[in-house]
Short mmCIF file of C-alpha atoms in Angstrom, two decimals:
data_model
loop_
_atom_site.label_atom_id
_atom_site.label_comp_id
_atom_site.label_asym_id
_atom_site.label_seq_id
_atom_site.Cartn_x
_atom_site.Cartn_y
_atom_site.Cartn_z
CA MET N 169 6.03 -11.47 45.37
CA ALA N 170 8.16 -9.42 43.03
CA GLU N 171 7.24 -8.37 39.74
CA LYS N 172 8.31 -10.41 36.51
CA LEU N 173 8.17 -10.37 33.08
CA ARG N 174 9.05 -12.62 30.20
CA LEU N 175 12.72 -12.13 28.77
CA ASP N 176 11.50 -11.95 25.15
CA LYS N 177 8.67 -9.39 25.98
CA TRP N 178 11.08 -7.40 28.05
CA LEU N 179 13.73 -7.17 25.30
CA TRP N 180 11.09 -5.94 22.94
CA HIS N 181 9.69 -3.63 25.47
CA GLY N 182 13.32 -2.11 25.78
CA ARG N 183 13.51 -1.71 22.16
CA PHE N 184 16.32 -3.89 21.74
CA PHE N 185 14.89 -6.05 18.91
CA LYS N 186 12.68 -4.78 16.24
CA THR N 187 9.89 -7.50 17.00
CA ARG N 188 9.08 -9.71 19.76
CA SER N 189 9.28 -12.81 17.47
CA VAL N 190 13.09 -11.80 16.95
CA ALA N 191 13.77 -11.24 20.42
CA ALA N 192 12.28 -14.84 21.18
CA THR N 193 14.40 -16.28 18.55
CA ARG N 194 17.53 -14.99 19.85
CA VAL N 195 16.76 -16.08 23.26
CA ALA N 196 15.91 -19.61 22.08
CA ALA N 197 19.20 -19.67 20.20
CA GLY N 198 21.21 -19.16 23.62
CA ASP N 199 22.27 -15.73 22.44
CA VAL N 200 21.24 -14.22 25.87
CA ARG N 201 22.78 -14.36 29.29
CA VAL N 202 20.57 -13.51 32.51
CA ASN N 203 23.05 -12.83 35.73
CA GLY N 204 25.69 -14.67 33.66
CA SER N 205 23.99 -18.04 32.86
CA ARG N 206 23.05 -18.91 29.25
CA VAL N 207 19.22 -18.84 28.86
CA GLU N 208 17.21 -20.81 26.17
CA LYS N 209 13.65 -20.65 27.37
CA ARG N 210 11.81 -17.54 26.14
CA SER N 211 9.37 -17.64 28.93
CA THR N 212 12.38 -17.09 31.29
CA MET N 213 11.11 -14.57 33.91
CA VAL N 214 13.11 -11.38 34.59
CA SER N 215 12.81 -8.89 37.28
CA PRO N 216 14.53 -5.37 38.27
CA GLY N 217 17.87 -5.85 39.32
CA ASP N 218 18.70 -8.72 36.81
CA VAL N 219 21.62 -8.34 34.29
CA LEU N 220 21.48 -9.18 30.73
CA THR N 221 24.08 -9.67 28.43
CA PHE N 222 23.63 -10.37 24.63
CA ALA N 223 25.17 -9.35 21.24
CA GLN N 224 23.54 -6.59 19.18
CA GLY N 225 25.19 -5.76 16.04
CA ASP N 226 29.07 -5.75 16.38
CA ALA N 227 28.64 -4.68 19.92
CA ILE N 228 28.20 -6.67 23.32
CA ARG N 229 25.44 -5.18 25.30
CA VAL N 230 25.32 -5.47 29.25
CA ILE N 231 22.13 -4.20 30.60
CA ARG N 232 20.75 -4.03 34.10
CA ILE N 233 17.14 -3.97 34.26
CA GLU N 234 15.47 -1.05 36.60
CA GLY N 235 11.96 -1.38 35.57
CA LEU N 236 9.33 -3.51 33.64
CA GLY N 237 7.28 -2.03 31.09
CA VAL N 238 3.73 -2.47 30.30
CA ARG N 239 3.79 -1.61 26.81
CA ARG N 240 6.25 -0.92 23.82
CA GLY N 241 6.48 2.69 24.12
CA PRO N 242 8.35 5.53 22.62
CA ALA N 243 12.40 5.39 22.77
CA PRO N 244 12.75 7.51 25.95
CA GLU N 245 10.21 5.42 27.98
CA ALA N 246 12.12 2.27 26.94
CA GLN N 247 15.57 3.67 28.07
CA ALA N 248 14.00 4.42 31.51
CA LEU N 249 13.69 0.76 31.78
CA TYR N 250 17.15 -0.37 32.06
CA THR N 251 20.99 1.02 32.67
CA ASP N 252 23.30 0.51 30.13
CA MET N 253 26.61 -1.08 31.62
CA SER N 254 28.22 -1.86 28.17
CA PRO N 255 31.81 -0.59 27.94
CA PRO N 256 32.07 2.49 25.69
CA GLU N 257 32.91 1.88 22.12
CA PRO N 258 36.38 3.11 20.57
CA ARG N 259 35.96 6.27 18.64
CA SER N 260 38.44 5.02 16.19
CA ARG N 261 35.90 2.69 14.35
CA LYS N 262 34.87 3.52 11.01
CA SER N 263 31.47 4.29 10.49
CA ALA N 264 31.07 3.07 7.04
CA PRO N 265 33.64 0.69 5.17
CA ASP N 266 35.86 2.40 2.56
CA ASN N 267 34.50 2.81 -0.93
CA PRO N 268 37.13 2.29 -3.74
CA ALA N 269 37.74 5.39 -5.45
CA TYR N 270 38.00 5.81 -9.22
CA GLU N 271 41.73 6.69 -9.43
CA GLY N 272 41.51 8.68 -6.54
CA LYS N 273 39.11 11.20 -7.93
CA GLY N 274 35.74 9.80 -6.78
CA ARG N 275 33.11 8.90 -9.13
CA PRO N 276 33.91 8.62 -12.85
CA THR N 277 32.46 11.25 -15.18
CA LYS N 278 30.29 10.00 -18.17
CA ARG N 279 33.08 10.55 -20.57
CA ASP N 280 35.50 8.22 -18.20
CA ARG N 281 32.78 5.71 -17.88
CA ARG N 282 32.59 5.27 -21.77
CA ILE N 283 36.37 4.97 -21.92
CA LEU N 284 36.29 2.60 -19.12
CA ASP N 285 33.37 0.30 -20.61
CA LEU N 286 35.44 0.53 -24.11
CA SER N 287 38.56 -0.83 -22.55
CA ARG N 288 36.94 -3.57 -20.80
CA SER N 289 35.04 -4.65 -24.03
CA ARG N 290 38.42 -4.66 -25.77
CA SER N 291 39.98 -6.88 -23.13
CA LEU N 292 37.07 -9.48 -23.45
CA GLU N 293 37.65 -9.94 -27.45
#
């Protein structure tokens, strides 16, 4: 008989979710697919060779299980448990949202801030 492990436990061992309860919640919500079929049971057993598909942040992850972990170890140990088959993300994505600049000069100085506060208080009167 092939070795098997609970899906929520494997996702936690693979360091895809911070806690096992978060992994279990995502599985129960139906956010994880095993070999293309939607899974809602946390106790679904997975084994090496299974393909998991789930959303993590803004990206869709496609993972092939290569091994089963016995513990939640360090990141290199967790990365040995799977092969990432996700399509590469485009490099043109912005890492952070644009921050509105103060008249194109960045952060206002103390003097500019006082003037801005005075103009706001006058407009409220």
